[in-house]
mmCIF file of C-alpha atoms and ligand atoms in Angstrom:
data_model
loop_
_atom_site.group_PDB
_atom_site.id
_atom_site.type_symbol
_atom_site.label_atom_id
_atom_site.label_comp_id
_atom_site.label_asym_id
_atom_site.label_seq_id
_atom_site.Cartn_x
_atom_site.Cartn_y
_atom_site.Cartn_z
ATOM 1 C CA MET A 745 -40.533 3.456 -41.317
ATOM 2 C CA THR A 746 -43.294 1.601 -43.127
ATOM 3 C CA ASN A 747 -44.460 2.251 -46.695
ATOM 4 C CA ARG A 748 -47.625 3.644 -45.182
ATOM 5 C CA ASP A 749 -45.636 6.124 -43.048
ATOM 6 C CA LEU A 750 -43.855 7.369 -46.155
ATOM 7 C CA ARG A 751 -47.076 7.622 -48.152
ATOM 8 C CA ASP A 752 -48.792 9.616 -45.363
ATOM 9 C CA LEU A 753 -45.800 11.921 -45.020
ATOM 10 C CA VAL A 754 -45.662 12.632 -48.744
ATOM 11 C CA ARG A 755 -49.428 13.192 -48.942
ATOM 12 C CA THR A 756 -49.266 15.711 -46.107
ATOM 13 C CA LEU A 757 -46.482 17.750 -47.706
ATOM 14 C CA ARG A 758 -47.225 17.482 -51.406
ATOM 15 C CA TYR A 759 -48.419 20.667 -53.179
ATOM 16 C CA MET A 760 -47.790 22.699 -50.007
ATOM 17 C CA ARG A 761 -45.320 25.455 -49.176
ATOM 18 C CA VAL A 762 -43.384 23.606 -46.492
ATOM 19 C CA VAL A 763 -41.227 25.062 -43.714
ATOM 20 C CA VAL A 764 -38.816 22.599 -42.105
ATOM 21 C CA LEU A 765 -38.007 22.969 -38.399
ATOM 22 C CA THR A 766 -34.919 21.003 -37.424
ATOM 23 C CA GLY A 767 -33.265 20.057 -34.140
ATOM 24 C CA ALA A 768 -30.236 18.210 -32.856
ATOM 25 C CA GLY A 769 -31.591 14.856 -34.116
ATOM 26 C CA CYS A 770 -31.021 16.052 -37.677
ATOM 27 C CA SER A 771 -27.254 16.160 -36.987
ATOM 28 C CA THR A 772 -26.675 13.018 -34.890
ATOM 29 C CA GLU A 773 -25.937 11.061 -38.086
ATOM 30 C CA SER A 774 -23.145 13.613 -38.707
ATOM 31 C CA GLY A 775 -21.593 12.622 -35.372
ATOM 32 C CA ILE A 776 -22.864 15.527 -33.256
ATOM 33 C CA PRO A 777 -24.734 14.301 -30.179
ATOM 34 C CA ASP A 778 -28.204 15.555 -29.245
ATOM 35 C CA TYR A 779 -29.394 16.528 -25.756
ATOM 36 C CA ARG A 780 -32.424 14.382 -25.224
ATOM 37 C CA GLY A 781 -32.044 11.376 -27.512
ATOM 38 C CA GLU A 782 -32.071 7.859 -26.126
ATOM 39 C CA GLU A 783 -28.279 7.632 -25.771
ATOM 40 C CA THR A 784 -27.652 11.135 -24.444
ATOM 41 C CA ARG A 785 -30.488 11.360 -21.922
ATOM 42 C CA ARG A 786 -28.660 8.987 -19.585
ATOM 43 C CA ARG A 787 -25.571 11.201 -19.396
ATOM 44 C CA ALA A 788 -25.783 14.019 -16.881
ATOM 45 C CA ARG A 789 -25.072 17.357 -18.560
ATOM 46 C CA ASN A 790 -25.029 20.827 -17.230
ATOM 47 C CA PRO A 791 -24.883 23.268 -20.127
ATOM 48 C CA ILE A 792 -23.441 26.662 -19.296
ATOM 49 C CA THR A 793 -25.969 29.458 -18.787
ATOM 50 C CA PHE A 794 -25.669 32.970 -20.169
ATOM 51 C CA GLN A 795 -25.569 34.398 -16.631
ATOM 52 C CA GLU A 796 -22.683 32.116 -15.585
ATOM 53 C CA PHE A 797 -20.742 32.936 -18.735
ATOM 54 C CA VAL A 798 -21.102 36.694 -18.320
ATOM 55 C CA ARG A 799 -20.555 36.930 -14.569
ATOM 56 C CA ASP A 800 -17.949 34.293 -13.838
ATOM 57 C CA PRO A 801 -14.427 34.427 -15.359
ATOM 58 C CA GLN A 802 -13.815 30.792 -14.373
ATOM 59 C CA SER A 803 -16.885 29.667 -16.300
ATOM 60 C CA ARG A 804 -15.586 31.499 -19.391
ATOM 61 C CA GLN A 805 -12.167 29.928 -18.945
ATOM 62 C CA ARG A 806 -13.745 26.478 -18.680
ATOM 63 C CA TYR A 807 -15.946 27.137 -21.716
ATOM 64 C CA TRP A 808 -13.077 28.270 -23.964
ATOM 65 C CA ALA A 809 -10.719 25.487 -22.833
ATOM 66 C CA ARG A 810 -13.371 22.863 -23.649
ATOM 67 C CA SER A 811 -14.262 24.642 -26.871
ATOM 68 C CA ALA A 812 -10.589 24.766 -27.961
ATOM 69 C CA VAL A 813 -10.567 20.973 -27.813
ATOM 70 C CA GLY A 814 -14.085 20.345 -29.182
ATOM 71 C CA TRP A 815 -14.104 22.824 -32.091
ATOM 72 C CA PRO A 816 -11.849 20.881 -34.529
ATOM 73 C CA LYS A 817 -14.130 17.851 -34.238
ATOM 74 C CA LEU A 818 -17.294 19.890 -34.712
ATOM 75 C CA ARG A 819 -15.754 21.598 -37.732
ATOM 76 C CA GLN A 820 -15.006 18.228 -39.310
ATOM 77 C CA ALA A 821 -18.683 17.218 -39.165
ATOM 78 C CA ARG A 822 -20.241 16.947 -42.626
ATOM 79 C CA PRO A 823 -23.883 17.134 -43.719
ATOM 80 C CA ASN A 824 -25.636 13.768 -43.687
ATOM 81 C CA PRO A 825 -28.394 12.469 -46.024
ATOM 82 C CA ALA A 826 -31.062 14.293 -43.968
ATOM 83 C CA HIS A 827 -29.393 17.698 -44.553
ATOM 84 C CA ASP A 828 -28.892 16.846 -48.227
ATOM 85 C CA ALA A 829 -32.539 15.846 -48.620
ATOM 86 C CA ILE A 830 -33.743 19.075 -46.964
ATOM 87 C CA ALA A 831 -31.563 21.131 -49.354
ATOM 88 C CA ARG A 832 -33.028 19.152 -52.257
ATOM 89 C CA LEU A 833 -36.569 19.808 -50.985
ATOM 90 C CA GLU A 834 -35.804 23.543 -51.247
ATOM 91 C CA ALA A 835 -34.055 23.427 -54.642
ATOM 92 C CA ASP A 836 -36.457 21.061 -56.420
ATOM 93 C CA GLY A 837 -39.413 20.528 -54.079
ATOM 94 C CA PRO A 838 -41.932 22.193 -51.774
ATOM 95 C CA CYS A 839 -39.652 23.619 -49.045
ATOM 96 C CA ILE A 840 -39.606 27.431 -48.729
ATOM 97 C CA GLY A 841 -37.147 27.589 -45.848
ATOM 98 C CA VAL A 842 -35.577 25.987 -42.804
ATOM 99 C CA ILE A 843 -35.791 27.105 -39.199
ATOM 100 C CA THR A 844 -33.027 25.329 -37.326
ATOM 101 C CA GLN A 845 -32.302 25.071 -33.627
ATOM 102 C CA ASN A 846 -28.873 23.698 -34.517
ATOM 103 C CA VAL A 847 -25.703 25.714 -34.251
ATOM 104 C CA ASP A 848 -23.517 23.575 -36.520
ATOM 105 C CA ARG A 849 -24.121 25.324 -39.927
ATOM 106 C CA LEU A 850 -24.664 21.955 -41.623
ATOM 107 C CA HIS A 851 -27.799 23.114 -43.474
ATOM 108 C CA HIS A 852 -25.757 25.827 -45.195
ATOM 109 C CA GLU A 853 -23.031 23.324 -46.023
ATOM 110 C CA ALA A 854 -25.614 21.020 -47.571
ATOM 111 C CA GLY A 855 -26.801 23.864 -49.821
ATOM 112 C CA SER A 856 -29.964 25.079 -48.071
ATOM 113 C CA ARG A 857 -30.367 28.779 -48.866
ATOM 114 C CA GLU A 858 -33.211 30.137 -46.745
ATOM 115 C CA VAL A 859 -32.056 29.181 -43.246
ATOM 116 C CA VAL A 860 -32.994 30.861 -39.969
ATOM 117 C CA GLU A 861 -30.455 29.914 -37.302
ATOM 118 C CA LEU A 862 -32.667 30.346 -34.270
ATOM 119 C CA HIS A 863 -29.868 29.759 -31.777
ATOM 120 C CA GLY A 864 -27.006 31.273 -33.778
ATOM 121 C CA ALA A 865 -23.911 29.428 -34.974
ATOM 122 C CA LEU A 866 -20.711 28.260 -33.320
ATOM 123 C CA ALA A 867 -18.781 29.315 -36.446
ATOM 124 C CA GLU A 868 -18.840 32.914 -35.229
ATOM 125 C CA VAL A 869 -17.758 34.707 -32.086
ATOM 126 C CA ARG A 870 -19.014 38.081 -30.861
ATOM 127 C CA CYS A 871 -17.516 40.619 -28.463
ATOM 128 C CA LEU A 872 -19.777 41.299 -25.484
ATOM 129 C CA GLY A 873 -18.324 44.825 -25.302
ATOM 130 C CA CYS A 874 -18.276 46.308 -28.813
ATOM 131 C CA GLY A 875 -20.177 43.653 -30.805
ATOM 132 C CA GLU A 876 -17.250 42.999 -33.193
ATOM 133 C CA ARG A 877 -17.420 39.576 -34.834
ATOM 134 C CA GLU A 878 -14.621 37.115 -35.430
ATOM 135 C CA GLY A 879 -14.646 33.761 -37.226
ATOM 136 C CA ARG A 880 -14.373 30.830 -34.842
ATOM 137 C CA GLN A 881 -11.693 29.209 -36.966
ATOM 138 C CA GLN A 882 -9.503 32.330 -36.733
ATOM 139 C CA LEU A 883 -10.034 32.361 -32.984
ATOM 140 C CA GLN A 884 -8.870 28.740 -32.841
ATOM 141 C CA GLY A 885 -5.441 29.919 -34.050
ATOM 142 C CA ARG A 886 -5.342 32.553 -31.300
ATOM 143 C CA LEU A 887 -6.465 30.023 -28.667
ATOM 144 C CA HIS A 888 -3.556 27.781 -29.607
ATOM 145 C CA ALA A 889 -1.038 30.624 -29.778
ATOM 146 C CA LEU A 890 -2.038 31.744 -26.268
ATOM 147 C CA ASN A 891 -1.992 28.188 -24.940
ATOM 148 C CA PRO A 892 0.936 26.348 -26.535
ATOM 149 C CA GLY A 893 0.911 22.685 -25.660
ATOM 150 C CA PHE A 894 -2.799 22.662 -24.862
ATOM 151 C CA GLU A 895 -3.420 19.864 -27.331
ATOM 152 C CA GLN A 896 -5.964 17.413 -26.071
ATOM 153 C CA THR A 897 -7.932 15.220 -28.384
ATOM 154 C CA ALA A 898 -11.673 15.191 -28.013
ATOM 155 C CA ASP A 899 -12.764 11.593 -27.720
ATOM 156 C CA GLU A 900 -16.259 12.639 -26.771
ATOM 157 C CA LEU A 901 -17.862 15.662 -28.360
ATOM 158 C CA ALA A 902 -20.595 17.330 -26.299
ATOM 159 C CA PRO A 903 -23.743 18.785 -27.919
ATOM 160 C CA ASP A 904 -22.475 22.356 -27.549
ATOM 161 C CA GLY A 905 -19.379 21.641 -29.639
ATOM 162 C CA ASP A 906 -17.230 21.519 -26.558
ATOM 163 C CA ALA A 907 -15.452 18.511 -25.116
ATOM 164 C CA VAL A 908 -14.537 16.928 -21.828
ATOM 165 C CA VAL A 909 -11.192 18.356 -20.664
ATOM 166 C CA ASP A 910 -9.037 17.498 -17.653
ATOM 167 C CA PRO A 911 -10.229 20.054 -15.022
ATOM 168 C CA GLU A 912 -6.665 20.633 -13.743
ATOM 169 C CA SER A 913 -5.440 21.862 -17.114
ATOM 170 C CA ILE A 914 -8.243 24.435 -17.291
ATOM 171 C CA ALA A 915 -6.865 26.571 -14.445
ATOM 172 C CA SER A 916 -3.867 27.672 -16.528
ATOM 173 C CA PHE A 917 -5.816 28.227 -19.775
ATOM 174 C CA THR A 918 -5.530 31.783 -21.146
ATOM 175 C CA VAL A 919 -8.770 33.200 -22.552
ATOM 176 C CA PRO A 920 -8.452 35.412 -25.647
ATOM 177 C CA VAL A 921 -10.137 38.829 -25.772
ATOM 178 C CA CYS A 922 -11.600 40.990 -28.553
ATOM 179 C CA LEU A 923 -8.982 42.251 -31.026
ATOM 180 C CA GLN A 924 -10.760 45.617 -31.318
ATOM 181 C CA CYS A 925 -11.549 46.603 -27.734
ATOM 182 C CA GLY A 926 -10.116 43.933 -25.400
ATOM 183 C CA GLY A 927 -13.638 42.931 -24.357
ATOM 184 C CA GLU A 928 -14.889 39.452 -23.506
ATOM 185 C CA LEU A 929 -15.722 37.099 -26.374
ATOM 186 C CA LYS A 930 -18.754 34.838 -26.546
ATOM 187 C CA PRO A 931 -19.686 32.266 -29.181
ATOM 188 C CA ASP A 932 -22.506 33.713 -31.279
ATOM 189 C CA VAL A 933 -25.023 31.198 -30.010
ATOM 190 C CA VAL A 934 -27.994 31.566 -27.685
ATOM 191 C CA PHE A 935 -27.074 30.083 -24.313
ATOM 192 C CA PHE A 936 -29.613 28.799 -21.817
ATOM 193 C CA GLY A 937 -31.050 31.833 -20.028
ATOM 194 C CA GLU A 938 -30.621 34.067 -23.075
ATOM 195 C CA ASN A 939 -33.304 35.250 -25.493
ATOM 196 C CA VAL A 940 -33.313 34.636 -29.225
ATOM 197 C CA PRO A 941 -32.650 38.037 -30.914
ATOM 198 C CA ALA A 942 -35.904 39.712 -32.029
ATOM 199 C CA ASP A 943 -34.899 40.040 -35.708
ATOM 200 C CA VAL A 944 -34.154 36.309 -35.865
ATOM 201 C CA VAL A 945 -37.524 35.399 -34.344
ATOM 202 C CA ASP A 946 -39.224 37.791 -36.787
ATOM 203 C CA ARG A 947 -37.616 36.029 -39.758
ATOM 204 C CA ALA A 948 -38.812 32.689 -38.403
ATOM 205 C CA TRP A 949 -42.382 33.973 -37.885
ATOM 206 C CA ASP A 950 -42.338 35.355 -41.406
ATOM 207 C CA LEU A 951 -41.521 31.906 -42.777
ATOM 208 C CA ILE A 952 -44.257 30.310 -40.670
ATOM 209 C CA ASP A 953 -46.745 32.929 -41.873
ATOM 210 C CA ARG A 954 -45.949 32.037 -45.481
ATOM 211 C CA ALA A 955 -46.065 28.279 -44.860
ATOM 212 C CA GLU A 956 -48.866 25.890 -45.752
ATOM 213 C CA ALA A 957 -47.344 22.988 -43.832
ATOM 214 C CA LEU A 958 -44.673 22.425 -41.172
ATOM 215 C CA LEU A 959 -42.241 19.507 -41.143
ATOM 216 C CA VAL A 960 -40.329 18.900 -37.894
ATOM 217 C CA VAL A 961 -37.132 16.849 -38.163
ATOM 218 C CA GLY A 962 -35.126 15.508 -35.218
ATOM 219 C CA SER A 963 -36.333 17.632 -32.339
ATOM 220 C CA SER A 964 -37.858 16.649 -29.005
ATOM 221 C CA LEU A 965 -39.484 20.130 -29.077
ATOM 222 C CA ALA A 966 -38.725 20.313 -25.350
ATOM 223 C CA VAL A 967 -37.255 23.800 -25.863
ATOM 224 C CA TYR A 968 -40.029 26.395 -26.174
ATOM 225 C CA SER A 969 -38.200 28.505 -28.757
ATOM 226 C CA GLY A 970 -38.760 25.673 -31.267
ATOM 227 C CA PHE A 971 -42.056 24.346 -29.908
ATOM 228 C CA ARG A 972 -43.838 27.711 -30.345
ATOM 229 C CA PHE A 973 -43.699 27.325 -34.149
ATOM 230 C CA VAL A 974 -45.539 24.027 -33.908
ATOM 231 C CA LYS A 975 -48.153 25.649 -31.692
ATOM 232 C CA ARG A 976 -48.601 28.544 -34.148
ATOM 233 C CA ALA A 977 -48.872 26.124 -37.067
ATOM 234 C CA ALA A 978 -51.508 24.122 -35.186
ATOM 235 C CA GLU A 979 -53.444 27.305 -34.318
ATOM 236 C CA ARG A 980 -53.448 28.177 -38.011
ATOM 237 C CA ARG A 981 -54.610 24.603 -38.751
ATOM 238 C CA LEU A 982 -51.574 23.917 -40.902
ATOM 239 C CA PRO A 983 -50.702 20.282 -41.378
ATOM 240 C CA VAL A 984 -47.809 19.344 -39.088
ATOM 241 C CA ALA A 985 -45.582 16.361 -39.916
ATOM 242 C CA ILE A 986 -42.949 15.083 -37.496
ATOM 243 C CA VAL A 987 -39.996 12.821 -38.307
ATOM 244 C CA ASN A 988 -38.270 11.918 -35.059
ATOM 245 C CA ARG A 989 -36.872 8.936 -33.226
ATOM 246 C CA GLY A 990 -39.004 8.714 -30.093
ATOM 247 C CA PRO A 991 -41.713 10.956 -28.655
ATOM 248 C CA THR A 992 -41.841 14.750 -28.946
ATOM 249 C CA ARG A 993 -43.788 17.454 -27.142
ATOM 250 C CA GLY A 994 -45.540 18.236 -30.427
ATOM 251 C CA ASP A 995 -46.917 14.761 -31.139
ATOM 252 C CA GLU A 996 -50.490 15.737 -30.225
ATOM 253 C CA PHE A 997 -50.448 18.358 -33.017
ATOM 254 C CA ALA A 998 -49.021 16.056 -35.689
ATOM 255 C CA TRP A 999 -51.157 15.024 -38.657
ATOM 256 C CA VAL A 1000 -48.481 12.455 -39.384
ATOM 257 C CA LYS A 1001 -45.669 11.195 -37.158
ATOM 258 C CA VAL A 1002 -42.886 9.029 -38.515
ATOM 259 C CA ASP A 1003 -40.759 7.412 -35.825
ATOM 260 C CA GLY A 1004 -37.545 6.841 -37.732
ATOM 261 C CA GLN A 1005 -34.063 7.961 -38.725
ATOM 262 C CA ALA A 1006 -34.001 11.371 -40.370
ATOM 263 C CA GLY A 1007 -31.203 10.225 -42.695
ATOM 264 C CA THR A 1008 -33.404 7.435 -44.039
ATOM 265 C CA VAL A 1009 -36.877 8.990 -44.026
ATOM 266 C CA LEU A 1010 -35.993 12.404 -45.529
ATOM 267 C CA PRO A 1011 -34.148 11.101 -48.625
ATOM 268 C CA ALA A 1012 -37.016 8.689 -49.338
ATOM 269 C CA ALA A 1013 -39.574 11.501 -49.018
ATOM 270 C CA ALA A 1014 -37.458 13.897 -51.113
ATOM 271 C CA ASP A 1015 -37.150 11.308 -53.899
ATOM 272 C CA ILE A 1016 -40.936 11.460 -54.316
ATOM 273 C CA LEU A 1017 -41.565 15.128 -53.487
ATOM 274 C CA CYS A 1018 -38.857 16.410 -55.848
ATOM 275 C CA GLN A 1019 -40.045 14.460 -58.891
HETATM 276 P P1 NAD B 1060 -33.106 17.338 -28.429
HETATM 277 O O1 NAD B 1060 -31.795 16.701 -28.056
HETATM 278 O O2 NAD B 1060 -33.979 17.831 -27.345
HETATM 279 O O3 NAD B 1060 -33.968 16.293 -29.279
HETATM 280 C C1 NAD B 1060 -33.406 15.563 -30.338
HETATM 281 C C2 NAD B 1060 -34.446 14.529 -30.776
HETATM 282 O O4 NAD B 1060 -33.983 13.940 -32.000
HETATM 283 C C3 NAD B 1060 -34.647 13.396 -29.783
HETATM 284 O O5 NAD B 1060 -36.037 13.155 -29.609
HETATM 285 C C4 NAD B 1060 -33.966 12.187 -30.451
HETATM 286 O O6 NAD B 1060 -34.553 10.960 -30.110
HETATM 287 C C5 NAD B 1060 -34.151 12.521 -31.917
HETATM 288 N N1 NAD B 1060 -33.132 11.955 -32.796
HETATM 289 C C6 NAD B 1060 -31.820 11.742 -32.562
HETATM 290 N N2 NAD B 1060 -31.201 11.277 -33.642
HETATM 291 C C7 NAD B 1060 -32.162 11.173 -34.615
HETATM 292 C C8 NAD B 1060 -32.141 10.737 -35.971
HETATM 293 N N3 NAD B 1060 -31.019 10.318 -36.550
HETATM 294 N N4 NAD B 1060 -33.306 10.783 -36.666
HETATM 295 C C9 NAD B 1060 -34.464 11.200 -36.089
HETATM 296 N N5 NAD B 1060 -34.534 11.609 -34.806
HETATM 297 C C10 NAD B 1060 -33.394 11.598 -34.084
HETATM 298 O O7 NAD B 1060 -32.755 18.474 -29.490
HETATM 299 P P2 NAD B 1060 -33.523 19.829 -29.841
HETATM 300 O O8 NAD B 1060 -34.994 19.596 -29.826
HETATM 301 O O9 NAD B 1060 -32.872 20.382 -31.010
HETATM 302 O O10 NAD B 1060 -33.220 20.778 -28.605
HETATM 303 C C11 NAD B 1060 -31.909 20.879 -28.103
HETATM 304 C C12 NAD B 1060 -31.266 22.267 -28.109
HETATM 305 O O11 NAD B 1060 -29.861 22.045 -28.086
HETATM 306 C C13 NAD B 1060 -31.525 23.072 -29.328
HETATM 307 O O12 NAD B 1060 -32.055 24.257 -28.898
HETATM 308 C C14 NAD B 1060 -30.146 23.289 -30.009
HETATM 309 O O13 NAD B 1060 -29.827 24.668 -30.062
HETATM 310 C C15 NAD B 1060 -29.142 22.672 -29.128
HETATM 311 N N6 NAD B 1060 -28.262 21.661 -29.774
HETATM 312 C C16 NAD B 1060 -27.732 21.836 -31.027
HETATM 313 C C17 NAD B 1060 -26.957 20.846 -31.628
HETATM 314 C C18 NAD B 1060 -26.400 21.035 -33.007
HETATM 315 O O14 NAD B 1060 -26.196 22.171 -33.440
HETATM 316 N N7 NAD B 1060 -26.158 19.961 -33.770
HETATM 317 C C19 NAD B 1060 -26.695 19.669 -30.934
HETATM 318 C C20 NAD B 1060 -27.235 19.522 -29.644
HETATM 319 C C21 NAD B 1060 -28.008 20.528 -29.077
#
């Protein structure tokens, strides 16, 4: 980031009501990998789809076994300077809210108050039958009680908060069911092939409608559910600023693009914008 980058970024956002749209790149400095960053793009990944999860008991078994191992590591992740700066921009600066594509709850932990979790949060689990919710941490206790001895350490966390697990051990993994109705449980996140709930999208549109500028942080914008907000902002001729390492699908709409680390650029911008 050059001084000029920072000056242009601050000029674009100053005296505006700013909505911040964040993606996986905002959390990589907390130790959670992204999908399409330079390091992760090389690794082949096949995220589970909603259809697989619902139709195939083996897919659910594989998901929960990997999640049982990955969850403790995801839960340990702490907000990084980018999350802290975004919370500061809301408390003392121009930010009116955050739309996040992340499922890690780190914006809340950093103190952001107006947060739309577009793709839900891994911290909660929902019954596909009766809709009852359960905290993911409570479920972790049940996962262990049902699968004594299933203690594998996650050396590599995957972007979905799961982890690589020996395929042979998965076959004997017992999947917990809903405590209320015995139905199947699903993490309360939007899987590939699933739509974002209408009330969540409405809250996000409401923020965009009230915004005077949009700041994108750490997202390739490859996923349409995030990209559409950039398109709407551009249609409304709102200034769009992007802070991302590498190219994004929204670059052509950006008034200012800073190619840099979110954890460096955001604190520097917040220092000026929150004066
Ligand atoms: P993405 O992986 O498509 O893009 C991330 C972008 O951030 C990349 O361009 C990468 O180069 C950039 N980046 C990485 N580290 C950065 C840093 N420190 N500073 C600045 N830029 C950085 O992610 P996306 O656009 O959010 O789309 C992926 C989807 O996957 C989302 O819908 C999200 O739900 C999900 N996801 C969530 C998490 C999470 O909750 N932390 C993690 C991975 C994926």
